[in-house]
């Protein structure tokens, strides 16, 4: 798919585009919009630090954010955007100015061209680099009235909500929930009996083939039938099936078959040896088994191959409905799947909401606890920073696709148009390890304090 372009000629046009790049409306956030040349190639969102924190804390956070940006190949410029609930009136000027100042300096000292640095508050917007910005900021209506809002084609435009909206269960009627519960209990009883009756297990496995159901699920209507939803729900209660279906949703049927065959082999080994699944998996990974290592790398995001974003989005829509229909005790498994799939798209904040919901139901659910540790570490999958193929490009990629919007003209903008607000530059990244950034940053602030 050839990328199309939306040209952001003014700062307010760019601000109108940022939520489409992210796929949601950011709140109390620091967003770094990365550029290769004059094209956006990713948007990273972080929680905004608390106001009034020590400058040392701000410097540490700014260093972490800049380090994440450095992982995106070929980035040479950036526009930080601060979204805050504070107002220009409360701040007596532009909100979050101290943190923005520290972040801007850190980005520049790391070799990035700072094309602009913007703030969107509860009552106005402005540029930290604009000496002519009014004390009360500029009207938010500038952003709402931007022609960019109409320039993104309907097929590429995301229906935007907040992070919280994206994690909230969707509404379903009580009758549907009761019907699903009856079907789910019937399937669940069969699986319990199957565990103690090998012949029945073989028959049931044919009826509830996790690879076939995972693939078919992506074609189901929304909402799915109670029979379909119950079949998927009962399958994902088994951790091996849960992980296989989750990986298959993201990477395709071939990956699902690989994971399913691995699970069957582990099941045979468990029956033969009486050892736990964790012991068997750990032993095979430590021994260098390529299949076990491959699946483990996918789960931890340690490979650069990118998942299929369209499949993930369909799966997220489906699983949100399944969670809404499911009995409360059966929800942790699909909630963890939602968390991992959201994380796979680079949306760790949304993933965190799903993990919190799972832990609120079962604080000892092991996958929820592991995902909680993963998210708190700040780790993102390696594919989030991989340069996409041309046919992977699309508007609103949350994990680094090279596209800044659509106008369907197919124009390859080379940055020579003086009307464009963000122009092409040739600045290369410097190696952060080659300079003592803390010393440079401290020296810079000392010099500026002396000037005052």
JSON list of N, CA, C and O in Angstrom, two decimals, residues 205-234:
[
{"chain": "A", "resi": 205, "resn": "UNK", "atom": "N", "xyz": [-11.10, -32.26, 21.30]},
{"chain": "A", "resi": 205, "resn": "UNK", "atom": "CA", "xyz": [-10.04, -31.48, 20.68]},
{"chain": "A", "resi": 205, "resn": "UNK", "atom": "C", "xyz": [-10.37, -31.22, 19.21]},
{"chain": "A", "resi": 205, "resn": "UNK", "atom": "O", "xyz": [-10.12, -30.15, 18.67]},
{"chain": "A", "resi": 206, "resn": "UNK", "atom": "N", "xyz": [-11.00, -32.21, 18.55]},
{"chain": "A", "resi": 206, "resn": "UNK", "atom": "CA", "xyz": [-11.41, -32.02, 17.17]},
{"chain": "A", "resi": 206, "resn": "UNK", "atom": "C", "xyz": [-12.51, -30.96, 17.09]},
{"chain": "A", "resi": 206, "resn": "UNK", "atom": "O", "xyz": [-12.52, -30.11, 16.20]},
{"chain": "A", "resi": 207, "resn": "UNK", "atom": "N", "xyz": [-13.44, -31.01, 18.05]},
{"chain": "A", "resi": 207, "resn": "UNK", "atom": "CA", "xyz": [-14.55, -30.05, 18.04]},
{"chain": "A", "resi": 207, "resn": "UNK", "atom": "C", "xyz": [-14.08, -28.65, 18.37]},
{"chain": "A", "resi": 207, "resn": "UNK", "atom": "O", "xyz": [-14.61, -27.66, 17.86]},
{"chain": "A", "resi": 208, "resn": "UNK", "atom": "N", "xyz": [-13.11, -28.54, 19.29]},
{"chain": "A", "resi": 208, "resn": "UNK", "atom": "CA", "xyz": [-12.61, -27.24, 19.71]},
{"chain": "A", "resi": 208, "resn": "UNK", "atom": "C", "xyz": [-11.14, -27.11, 19.33]},
{"chain": "A", "resi": 208, "resn": "UNK", "atom": "O", "xyz": [-10.26, -26.97, 20.18]},
{"chain": "A", "resi": 209, "resn": "UNK", "atom": "N", "xyz": [-10.86, -27.17, 18.05]},
{"chain": "A", "resi": 209, "resn": "UNK", "atom": "CA", "xyz": [-9.50, -27.03, 17.54]},
{"chain": "A", "resi": 209, "resn": "UNK", "atom": "C", "xyz": [-9.05, -25.58, 17.73]},
{"chain": "A", "resi": 209, "resn": "UNK", "atom": "O", "xyz": [-9.59, -24.67, 17.10]},
{"chain": "A", "resi": 210, "resn": "UNK", "atom": "N", "xyz": [-8.06, -25.33, 18.60]},
{"chain": "A", "resi": 210, "resn": "UNK", "atom": "CA", "xyz": [-7.69, -23.94, 18.90]},
{"chain": "A", "resi": 210, "resn": "UNK", "atom": "C", "xyz": [-7.12, -23.18, 17.71]},
{"chain": "A", "resi": 210, "resn": "UNK", "atom": "O", "xyz": [-7.30, -21.96, 17.61]},
{"chain": "A", "resi": 211, "resn": "UNK", "atom": "N", "xyz": [-6.45, -23.88, 16.80]},
{"chain": "A", "resi": 211, "resn": "UNK", "atom": "CA", "xyz": [-5.91, -23.19, 15.62]},
{"chain": "A", "resi": 211, "resn": "UNK", "atom": "C", "xyz": [-7.05, -22.78, 14.69]},
{"chain": "A", "resi": 211, "resn": "UNK", "atom": "O", "xyz": [-7.11, -21.63, 14.23]},
{"chain": "A", "resi": 212, "resn": "UNK", "atom": "N", "xyz": [-7.97, -23.71, 14.43]},
{"chain": "A", "resi": 212, "resn": "UNK", "atom": "CA", "xyz": [-9.09, -23.40, 13.53]},
{"chain": "A", "resi": 212, "resn": "UNK", "atom": "C", "xyz": [-9.99, -22.32, 14.12]},
{"chain": "A", "resi": 212, "resn": "UNK", "atom": "O", "xyz": [-10.44, -21.41, 13.41]},
{"chain": "A", "resi": 213, "resn": "UNK", "atom": "N", "xyz": [-10.26, -22.41, 15.42]},
{"chain": "A", "resi": 213, "resn": "UNK", "atom": "CA", "xyz": [-11.15, -21.42, 16.05]},
{"chain": "A", "resi": 213, "resn": "UNK", "atom": "C", "xyz": [-10.49, -20.05, 16.07]},
{"chain": "A", "resi": 213, "resn": "UNK", "atom": "O", "xyz": [-11.15, -19.03, 15.83]},
{"chain": "A", "resi": 214, "resn": "UNK", "atom": "N", "xyz": [-9.19, -20.00, 16.35]},
{"chain": "A", "resi": 214, "resn": "UNK", "atom": "CA", "xyz": [-8.50, -18.71, 16.36]},
{"chain": "A", "resi": 214, "resn": "UNK", "atom": "C", "xyz": [-8.58, -18.03, 15.00]},
{"chain": "A", "resi": 214, "resn": "UNK", "atom": "O", "xyz": [-8.81, -16.82, 14.90]},
{"chain": "A", "resi": 215, "resn": "UNK", "atom": "N", "xyz": [-8.41, -18.82, 13.94]},
{"chain": "A", "resi": 215, "resn": "UNK", "atom": "CA", "xyz": [-8.44, -18.24, 12.60]},
{"chain": "A", "resi": 215, "resn": "UNK", "atom": "C", "xyz": [-9.86, -17.83, 12.23]},
{"chain": "A", "resi": 215, "resn": "UNK", "atom": "O", "xyz": [-10.09, -16.76, 11.64]},
{"chain": "A", "resi": 216, "resn": "UNK", "atom": "N", "xyz": [-10.82, -18.68, 12.57]},
{"chain": "A", "resi": 216, "resn": "UNK", "atom": "CA", "xyz": [-12.21, -18.36, 12.24]},
{"chain": "A", "resi": 216, "resn": "UNK", "atom": "C", "xyz": [-12.71, -17.15, 13.03]},
{"chain": "A", "resi": 216, "resn": "UNK", "atom": "O", "xyz": [-13.53, -16.37, 12.54]},
{"chain": "A", "resi": 217, "resn": "UNK", "atom": "N", "xyz": [-12.20, -17.00, 14.25]},
{"chain": "A", "resi": 217, "resn": "UNK", "atom": "CA", "xyz": [-12.67, -15.92, 15.12]},
{"chain": "A", "resi": 217, "resn": "UNK", "atom": "C", "xyz": [-12.48, -14.55, 14.49]},
{"chain": "A", "resi": 217, "resn": "UNK", "atom": "O", "xyz": [-13.26, -13.62, 14.74]},
{"chain": "A", "resi": 218, "resn": "UNK", "atom": "N", "xyz": [-11.43, -14.40, 13.69]},
{"chain": "A", "resi": 218, "resn": "UNK", "atom": "CA", "xyz": [-11.16, -13.11, 13.06]},
{"chain": "A", "resi": 218, "resn": "UNK", "atom": "C", "xyz": [-12.16, -12.78, 11.95]},
{"chain": "A", "resi": 218, "resn": "UNK", "atom": "O", "xyz": [-12.17, -11.66, 11.44]},
{"chain": "A", "resi": 219, "resn": "UNK", "atom": "N", "xyz": [-13.01, -13.74, 11.60]},
{"chain": "A", "resi": 219, "resn": "UNK", "atom": "CA", "xyz": [-14.03, -13.51, 10.57]},
{"chain": "A", "resi": 219, "resn": "UNK", "atom": "C", "xyz": [-15.44, -13.48, 11.16]},
{"chain": "A", "resi": 219, "resn": "UNK", "atom": "O", "xyz": [-16.40, -13.29, 10.42]},
{"chain": "A", "resi": 220, "resn": "UNK", "atom": "N", "xyz": [-15.56, -13.69, 12.47]},
{"chain": "A", "resi": 220, "resn": "UNK", "atom": "CA", "xyz": [-16.88, -13.70, 13.10]},
{"chain": "A", "resi": 220, "resn": "UNK", "atom": "C", "xyz": [-17.54, -12.33, 13.02]},
{"chain": "A", "resi": 220, "resn": "UNK", "atom": "O", "xyz": [-16.86, -11.30, 12.94]},
{"chain": "A", "resi": 221, "resn": "UNK", "atom": "N", "xyz": [-18.85, -12.33, 13.11]},
{"chain": "A", "resi": 221, "resn": "UNK", "atom": "CA", "xyz": [-19.58, -11.08, 13.20]},
{"chain": "A", "resi": 221, "resn": "UNK", "atom": "C", "xyz": [-19.32, -10.44, 14.56]},
{"chain": "A", "resi": 221, "resn": "UNK", "atom": "O", "xyz": [-18.83, -11.10, 15.48]},
{"chain": "A", "resi": 222, "resn": "UNK", "atom": "N", "xyz": [-19.62, -9.18, 14.67]},
{"chain": "A", "resi": 222, "resn": "UNK", "atom": "CA", "xyz": [-19.46, -8.48, 15.94]},
{"chain": "A", "resi": 222, "resn": "UNK", "atom": "C", "xyz": [-20.80, -7.89, 16.36]},
{"chain": "A", "resi": 222, "resn": "UNK", "atom": "O", "xyz": [-21.33, -7.03, 15.68]},
{"chain": "A", "resi": 223, "resn": "UNK", "atom": "N", "xyz": [-21.38, -8.37, 17.47]},
{"chain": "A", "resi": 223, "resn": "UNK", "atom": "CA", "xyz": [-20.84, -9.36, 18.40]},
{"chain": "A", "resi": 223, "resn": "UNK", "atom": "C", "xyz": [-20.95, -10.77, 17.84]},
{"chain": "A", "resi": 223, "resn": "UNK", "atom": "O", "xyz": [-21.82, -11.05, 17.00]},
{"chain": "A", "resi": 224, "resn": "UNK", "atom": "N", "xyz": [-20.09, -11.68, 18.33]},
{"chain": "A", "resi": 224, "resn": "UNK", "atom": "CA", "xyz": [-20.16, -13.07, 17.87]},
{"chain": "A", "resi": 224, "resn": "UNK", "atom": "C", "xyz": [-21.36, -13.78, 18.48]},
{"chain": "A", "resi": 224, "resn": "UNK", "atom": "O", "xyz": [-21.97, -13.29, 19.44]},
{"chain": "A", "resi": 225, "resn": "UNK", "atom": "N", "xyz": [-21.71, -14.92, 17.94]},
{"chain": "A", "resi": 225, "resn": "UNK", "atom": "CA", "xyz": [-22.78, -15.72, 18.56]},
{"chain": "A", "resi": 225, "resn": "UNK", "atom": "C", "xyz": [-22.31, -16.21, 19.92]},
{"chain": "A", "resi": 225, "resn": "UNK", "atom": "O", "xyz": [-21.10, -16.31, 20.18]},
{"chain": "A", "resi": 226, "resn": "UNK", "atom": "N", "xyz": [-23.27, -16.54, 20.78]},
{"chain": "A", "resi": 226, "resn": "UNK", "atom": "CA", "xyz": [-22.90, -17.03, 22.11]},
{"chain": "A", "resi": 226, "resn": "UNK", "atom": "C", "xyz": [-22.13, -18.34, 22.02]},
{"chain": "A", "resi": 226, "resn": "UNK", "atom": "O", "xyz": [-21.21, -18.58, 22.80]},
{"chain": "A", "resi": 227, "resn": "UNK", "atom": "N", "xyz": [-22.46, -19.19, 21.05]},
{"chain": "A", "resi": 227, "resn": "UNK", "atom": "CA", "xyz": [-21.75, -20.45, 20.86]},
{"chain": "A", "resi": 227, "resn": "UNK", "atom": "C", "xyz": [-20.28, -20.19, 20.51]},
{"chain": "A", "resi": 227, "resn": "UNK", "atom": "O", "xyz": [-19.38, -20.82, 21.07]},
{"chain": "A", "resi": 228, "resn": "UNK", "atom": "N", "xyz": [-20.05, -19.29, 19.56]},
{"chain": "A", "resi": 228, "resn": "UNK", "atom": "CA", "xyz": [-18.67, -18.98, 19.17]},
{"chain": "A", "resi": 228, "resn": "UNK", "atom": "C", "xyz": [-17.89, -18.36, 20.32]},
{"chain": "A", "resi": 228, "resn": "UNK", "atom": "O", "xyz": [-16.75, -18.75, 20.60]},
{"chain": "A", "resi": 229, "resn": "UNK", "atom": "N", "xyz": [-18.49, -17.37, 20.96]},
{"chain": "A", "resi": 229, "resn": "UNK", "atom": "CA", "xyz": [-17.80, -16.69, 22.05]},
{"chain": "A", "resi": 229, "resn": "UNK", "atom": "C", "xyz": [-17.48, -17.65, 23.19]},
{"chain": "A", "resi": 229, "resn": "UNK", "atom": "O", "xyz": [-16.39, -17.60, 23.78]},
{"chain": "A", "resi": 230, "resn": "UNK", "atom": "N", "xyz": [-18.41, -18.56, 23.50]},
{"chain": "A", "resi": 230, "resn": "UNK", "atom": "CA", "xyz": [-18.18, -19.53, 24.57]},
{"chain": "A", "resi": 230, "resn": "UNK", "atom": "C", "xyz": [-17.07, -20.50, 24.21]},
{"chain": "A", "resi": 230, "resn": "UNK", "atom": "O", "xyz": [-16.24, -20.87, 25.07]},
{"chain": "A", "resi": 231, "resn": "UNK", "atom": "N", "xyz": [-17.01, -20.94, 22.95]},
{"chain": "A", "resi": 231, "resn": "UNK", "atom": "CA", "xyz": [-15.96, -21.85, 22.52]},
{"chain": "A", "resi": 231, "resn": "UNK", "atom": "C", "xyz": [-14.59, -21.20, 22.68]},
{"chain": "A", "resi": 231, "resn": "UNK", "atom": "O", "xyz": [-13.64, -21.82, 23.19]},
{"chain": "A", "resi": 232, "resn": "UNK", "atom": "N", "xyz": [-14.47, -19.95, 22.24]},
{"chain": "A", "resi": 232, "resn": "UNK", "atom": "CA", "xyz": [-13.20, -19.24, 22.39]},
{"chain": "A", "resi": 232, "resn": "UNK", "atom": "C", "xyz": [-12.87, -19.04, 23.87]},
{"chain": "A", "resi": 232, "resn": "UNK", "atom": "O", "xyz": [-11.72, -19.25, 24.30]},
{"chain": "A", "resi": 233, "resn": "UNK", "atom": "N", "xyz": [-13.87, -18.66, 24.65]},
{"chain": "A", "resi": 233, "resn": "UNK", "atom": "CA", "xyz": [-13.64, -18.38, 26.06]},
{"chain": "A", "resi": 233, "resn": "UNK", "atom": "C", "xyz": [-13.18, -19.60, 26.83]},
{"chain": "A", "resi": 233, "resn": "UNK", "atom": "O", "xyz": [-12.26, -19.51, 27.67]},
{"chain": "A", "resi": 234, "resn": "UNK", "atom": "N", "xyz": [-13.77, -20.76, 26.54]},
{"chain": "A", "resi": 234, "resn": "UNK", "atom": "CA", "xyz": [-13.37, -21.97, 27.27]},
{"chain": "A", "resi": 234, "resn": "UNK", "atom": "C", "xyz": [-11.98, -22.42, 26.83]},
{"chain": "A", "resi": 234, "resn": "UNK", "atom": "O", "xyz": [-11.20, -22.93, 27.65]}
]
